Tab-separated table of C-alpha atoms and ligand atoms in Angstrom:
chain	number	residue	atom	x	y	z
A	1137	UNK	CA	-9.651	23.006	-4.668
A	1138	UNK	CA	-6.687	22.996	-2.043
A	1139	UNK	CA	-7.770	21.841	1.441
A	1140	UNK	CA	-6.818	22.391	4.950
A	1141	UNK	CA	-6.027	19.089	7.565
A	1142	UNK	CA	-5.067	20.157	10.981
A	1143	UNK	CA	-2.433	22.804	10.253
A	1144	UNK	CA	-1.159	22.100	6.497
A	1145	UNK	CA	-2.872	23.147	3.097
A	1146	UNK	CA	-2.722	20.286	-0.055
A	1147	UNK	CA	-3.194	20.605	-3.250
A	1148	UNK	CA	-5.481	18.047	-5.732
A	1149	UNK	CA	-2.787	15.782	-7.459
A	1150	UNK	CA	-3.944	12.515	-8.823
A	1151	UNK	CA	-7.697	11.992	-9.885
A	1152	UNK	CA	-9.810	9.179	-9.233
A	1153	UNK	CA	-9.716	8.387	-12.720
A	1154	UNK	CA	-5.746	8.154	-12.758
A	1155	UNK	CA	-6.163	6.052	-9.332
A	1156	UNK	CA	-8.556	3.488	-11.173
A	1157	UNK	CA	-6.580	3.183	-13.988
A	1158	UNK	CA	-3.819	2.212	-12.110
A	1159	UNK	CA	-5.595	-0.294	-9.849
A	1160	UNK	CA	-6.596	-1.821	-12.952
A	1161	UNK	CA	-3.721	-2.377	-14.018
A	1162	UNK	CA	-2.434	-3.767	-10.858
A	1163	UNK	CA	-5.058	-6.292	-10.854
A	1164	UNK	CA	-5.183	-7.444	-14.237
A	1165	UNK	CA	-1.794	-8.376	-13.765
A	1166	UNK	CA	-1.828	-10.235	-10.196
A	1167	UNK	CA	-5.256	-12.035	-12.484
A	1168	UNK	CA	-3.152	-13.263	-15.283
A	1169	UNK	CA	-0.404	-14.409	-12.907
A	1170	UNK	CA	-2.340	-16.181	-10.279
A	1171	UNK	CA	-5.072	-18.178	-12.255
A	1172	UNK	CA	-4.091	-21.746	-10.823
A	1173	UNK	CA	-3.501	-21.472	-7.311
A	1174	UNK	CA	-5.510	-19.347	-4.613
A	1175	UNK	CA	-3.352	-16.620	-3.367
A	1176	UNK	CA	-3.818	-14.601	0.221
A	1177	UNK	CA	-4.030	-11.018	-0.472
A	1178	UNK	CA	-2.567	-9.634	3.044
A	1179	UNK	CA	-3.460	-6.105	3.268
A	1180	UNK	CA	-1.086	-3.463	5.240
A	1181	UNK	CA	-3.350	-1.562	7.153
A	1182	UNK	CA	-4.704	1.317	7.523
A	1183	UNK	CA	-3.987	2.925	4.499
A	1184	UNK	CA	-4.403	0.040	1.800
A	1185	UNK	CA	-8.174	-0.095	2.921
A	1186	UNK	CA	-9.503	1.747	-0.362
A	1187	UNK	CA	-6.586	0.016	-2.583
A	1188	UNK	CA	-7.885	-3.257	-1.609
A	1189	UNK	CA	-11.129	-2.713	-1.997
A	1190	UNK	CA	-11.209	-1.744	-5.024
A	1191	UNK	CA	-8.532	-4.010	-6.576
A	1192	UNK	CA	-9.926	-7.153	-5.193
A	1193	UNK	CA	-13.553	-5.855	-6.579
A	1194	UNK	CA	-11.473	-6.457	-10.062
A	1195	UNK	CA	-9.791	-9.927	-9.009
A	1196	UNK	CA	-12.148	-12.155	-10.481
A	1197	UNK	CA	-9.862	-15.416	-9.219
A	1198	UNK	CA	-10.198	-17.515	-5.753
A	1199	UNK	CA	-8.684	-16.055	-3.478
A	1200	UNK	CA	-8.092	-15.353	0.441
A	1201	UNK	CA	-8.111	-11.758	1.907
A	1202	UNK	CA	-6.403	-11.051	5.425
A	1203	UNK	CA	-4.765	-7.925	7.192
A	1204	UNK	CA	-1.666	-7.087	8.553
A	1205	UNK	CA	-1.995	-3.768	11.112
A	1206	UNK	CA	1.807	-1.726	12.001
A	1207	UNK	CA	2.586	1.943	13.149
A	1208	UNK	CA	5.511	3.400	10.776
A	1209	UNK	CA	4.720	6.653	9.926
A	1210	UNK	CA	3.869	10.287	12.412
A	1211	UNK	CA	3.358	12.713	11.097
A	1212	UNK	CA	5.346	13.764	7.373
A	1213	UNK	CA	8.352	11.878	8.206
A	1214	UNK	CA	9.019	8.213	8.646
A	1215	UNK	CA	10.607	7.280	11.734
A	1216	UNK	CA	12.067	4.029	10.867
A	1217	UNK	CA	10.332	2.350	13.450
A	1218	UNK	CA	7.975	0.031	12.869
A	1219	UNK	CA	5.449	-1.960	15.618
A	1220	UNK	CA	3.161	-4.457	14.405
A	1221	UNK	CA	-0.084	-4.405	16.401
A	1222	UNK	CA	-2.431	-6.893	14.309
A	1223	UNK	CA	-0.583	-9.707	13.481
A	1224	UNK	CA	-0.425	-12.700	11.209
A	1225	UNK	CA	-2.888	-15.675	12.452
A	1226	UNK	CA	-3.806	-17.544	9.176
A	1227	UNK	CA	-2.100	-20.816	8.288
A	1228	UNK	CA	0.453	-19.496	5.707
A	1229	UNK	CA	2.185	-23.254	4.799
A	1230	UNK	CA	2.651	-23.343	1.371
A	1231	UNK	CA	0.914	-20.169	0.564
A	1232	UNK	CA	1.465	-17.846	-1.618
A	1233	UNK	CA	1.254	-14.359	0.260
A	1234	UNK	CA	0.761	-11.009	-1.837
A	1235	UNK	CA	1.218	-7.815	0.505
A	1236	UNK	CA	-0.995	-4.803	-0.644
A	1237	UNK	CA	0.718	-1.756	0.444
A	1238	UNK	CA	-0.874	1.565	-0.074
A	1239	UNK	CA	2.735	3.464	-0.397
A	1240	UNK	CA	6.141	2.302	-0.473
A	1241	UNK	CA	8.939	4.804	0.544
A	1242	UNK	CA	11.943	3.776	1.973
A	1243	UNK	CA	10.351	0.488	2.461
A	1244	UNK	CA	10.673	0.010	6.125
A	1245	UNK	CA	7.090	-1.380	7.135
A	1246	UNK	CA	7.347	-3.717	3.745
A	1247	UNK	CA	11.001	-4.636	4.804
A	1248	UNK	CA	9.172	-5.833	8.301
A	1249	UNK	CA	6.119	-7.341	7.000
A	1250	UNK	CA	8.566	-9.879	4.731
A	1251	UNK	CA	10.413	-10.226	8.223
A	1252	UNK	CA	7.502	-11.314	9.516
A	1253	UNK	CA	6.379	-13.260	6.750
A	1254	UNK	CA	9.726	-15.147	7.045
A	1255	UNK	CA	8.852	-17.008	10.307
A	1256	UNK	CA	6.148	-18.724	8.458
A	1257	UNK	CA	6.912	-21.800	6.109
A	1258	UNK	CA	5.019	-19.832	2.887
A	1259	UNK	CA	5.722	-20.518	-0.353
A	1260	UNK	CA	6.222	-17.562	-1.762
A	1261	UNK	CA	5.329	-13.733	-1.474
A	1262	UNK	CA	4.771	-10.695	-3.691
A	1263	UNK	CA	4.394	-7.153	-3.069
A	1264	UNK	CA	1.870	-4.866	-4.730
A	1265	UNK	CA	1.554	-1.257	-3.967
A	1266	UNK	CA	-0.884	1.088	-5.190
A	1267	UNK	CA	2.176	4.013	-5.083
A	1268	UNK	CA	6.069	3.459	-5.360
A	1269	UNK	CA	8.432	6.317	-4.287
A	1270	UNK	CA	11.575	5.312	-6.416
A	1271	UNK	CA	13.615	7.857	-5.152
A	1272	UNK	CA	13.262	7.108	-1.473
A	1273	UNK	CA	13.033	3.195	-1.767
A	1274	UNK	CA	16.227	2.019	-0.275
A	1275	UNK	CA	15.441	-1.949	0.081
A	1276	UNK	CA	16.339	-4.857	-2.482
A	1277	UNK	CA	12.468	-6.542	-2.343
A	1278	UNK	CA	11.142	-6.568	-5.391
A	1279	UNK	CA	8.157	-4.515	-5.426
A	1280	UNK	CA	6.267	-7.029	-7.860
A	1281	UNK	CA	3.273	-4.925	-9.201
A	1282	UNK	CA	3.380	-1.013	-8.836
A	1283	UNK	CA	-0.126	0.862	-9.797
A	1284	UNK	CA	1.694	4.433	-10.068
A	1285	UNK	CA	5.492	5.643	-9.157
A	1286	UNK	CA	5.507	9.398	-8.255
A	1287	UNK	CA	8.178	11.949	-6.693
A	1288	UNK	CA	8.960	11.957	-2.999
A	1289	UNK	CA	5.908	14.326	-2.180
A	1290	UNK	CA	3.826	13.752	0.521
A	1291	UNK	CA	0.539	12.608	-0.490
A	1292	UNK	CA	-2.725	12.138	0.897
A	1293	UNK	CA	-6.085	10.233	0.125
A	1294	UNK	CA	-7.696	6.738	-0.768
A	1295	UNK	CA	-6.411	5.679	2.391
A	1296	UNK	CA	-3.125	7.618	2.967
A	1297	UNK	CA	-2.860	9.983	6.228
A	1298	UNK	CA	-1.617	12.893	7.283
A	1299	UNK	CA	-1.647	12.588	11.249
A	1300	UNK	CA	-5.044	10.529	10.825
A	1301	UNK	CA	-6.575	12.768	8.507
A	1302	UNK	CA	-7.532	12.691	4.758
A	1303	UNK	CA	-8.093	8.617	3.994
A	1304	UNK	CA	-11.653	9.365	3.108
A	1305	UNK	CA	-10.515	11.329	0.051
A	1306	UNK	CA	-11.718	9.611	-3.232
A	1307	UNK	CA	-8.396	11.567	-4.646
A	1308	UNK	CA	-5.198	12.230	-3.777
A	1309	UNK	CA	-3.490	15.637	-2.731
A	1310	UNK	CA	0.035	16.573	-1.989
A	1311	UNK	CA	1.584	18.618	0.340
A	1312	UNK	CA	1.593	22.463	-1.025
A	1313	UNK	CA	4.850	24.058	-0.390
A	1314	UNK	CA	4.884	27.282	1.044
B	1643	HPA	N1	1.700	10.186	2.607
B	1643	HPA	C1	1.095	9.527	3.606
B	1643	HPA	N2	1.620	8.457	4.194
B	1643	HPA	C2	2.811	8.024	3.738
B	1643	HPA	C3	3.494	8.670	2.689
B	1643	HPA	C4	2.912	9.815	2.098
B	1643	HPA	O1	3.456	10.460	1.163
B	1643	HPA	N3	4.626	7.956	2.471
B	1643	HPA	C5	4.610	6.944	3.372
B	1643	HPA	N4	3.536	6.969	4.126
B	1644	MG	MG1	-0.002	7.312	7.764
């Protein structure tokens, strides 16, 4: 059933079955990689919140969990400006960071995070994302462990926005076109 958020209608897209699926995936292969050290899952708030909840439920390794908080996106179109507003405060020496992005796009906010990232003497980081827009992703980081690539529609649900509404969705919509 289509649905209504402030003053644009969306149509059902993926199901939650589809969406598990591909977390599973996306965590059985950060398991198999990542047996003999203890990697720090750094979440990119807000919209990884459901993604990381439910692929660190399946990451069955020791591991560290942290967040990451920055404003890139109003509305349906990225800006290209990015703020960070929670920052990093762990002790990343020698660590091995993996980002958990909900979307990537053009890659802006993950282009920033790894800018971030960079000030700190890590060992190494990765980038999962639950989504991958390969159309629109204009950056050379490798995005290490993709759950689902899909066409540049705007989406909503498990944790993705439109204007602040629609994260609580257990599925995700797109954007109906008039
Ligand atoms: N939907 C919601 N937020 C986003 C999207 C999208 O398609 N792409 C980047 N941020
Ligand atoms: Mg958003």
């Amino acid at each position: 059933m289509d649905i209504k958020l402030h003053n644009k209608t969306f149509e059902p897209y993926i199901s939650s079955n589809t969406i598990a699926k591909a977390v599973s995936k996306v965590a059985d292969e950060i398991s198999k990689d990542y047996q003999n050290e203890i990697p720090l899952f750094l979440g990119v708030l807000n919209g990884s919140f459901m993604f990381c909840t439910d692929l660190l439920k399946q990451y069955n390794h020791s591991c560290e969990i942290s967040f990451i908080k920055l404003a890139s996106y109003q509305q349906t179109s990225s800006t290209g400006i990015v703020n960070q507003l929670i920052g990093l405060n762990e002790d990343l020496t020698n660590r091995t960071v993996i980002i958990v992005e909900d979307i990537v796009d053009t890659g802006n906010t993950l282009e920033k995070i790894v800018s971030l990232l960079k000030e700190h003497p890590i060992k190494e980081f990765k980038a999962a994302s639950l989504f991958l827009k390969p159309t629109v992703y204009n950056k050379s980081i490798p995005i290490d462990y993709v759950g689902l690539e899909i066409p540049n529609d705007f989406i909503l649900g498990y944790g993705l926005d439109y204007d602040g509404l629609g994260r609580n969705l257990a599925e995700i919509y797109k954007l109906k076109e008039k």
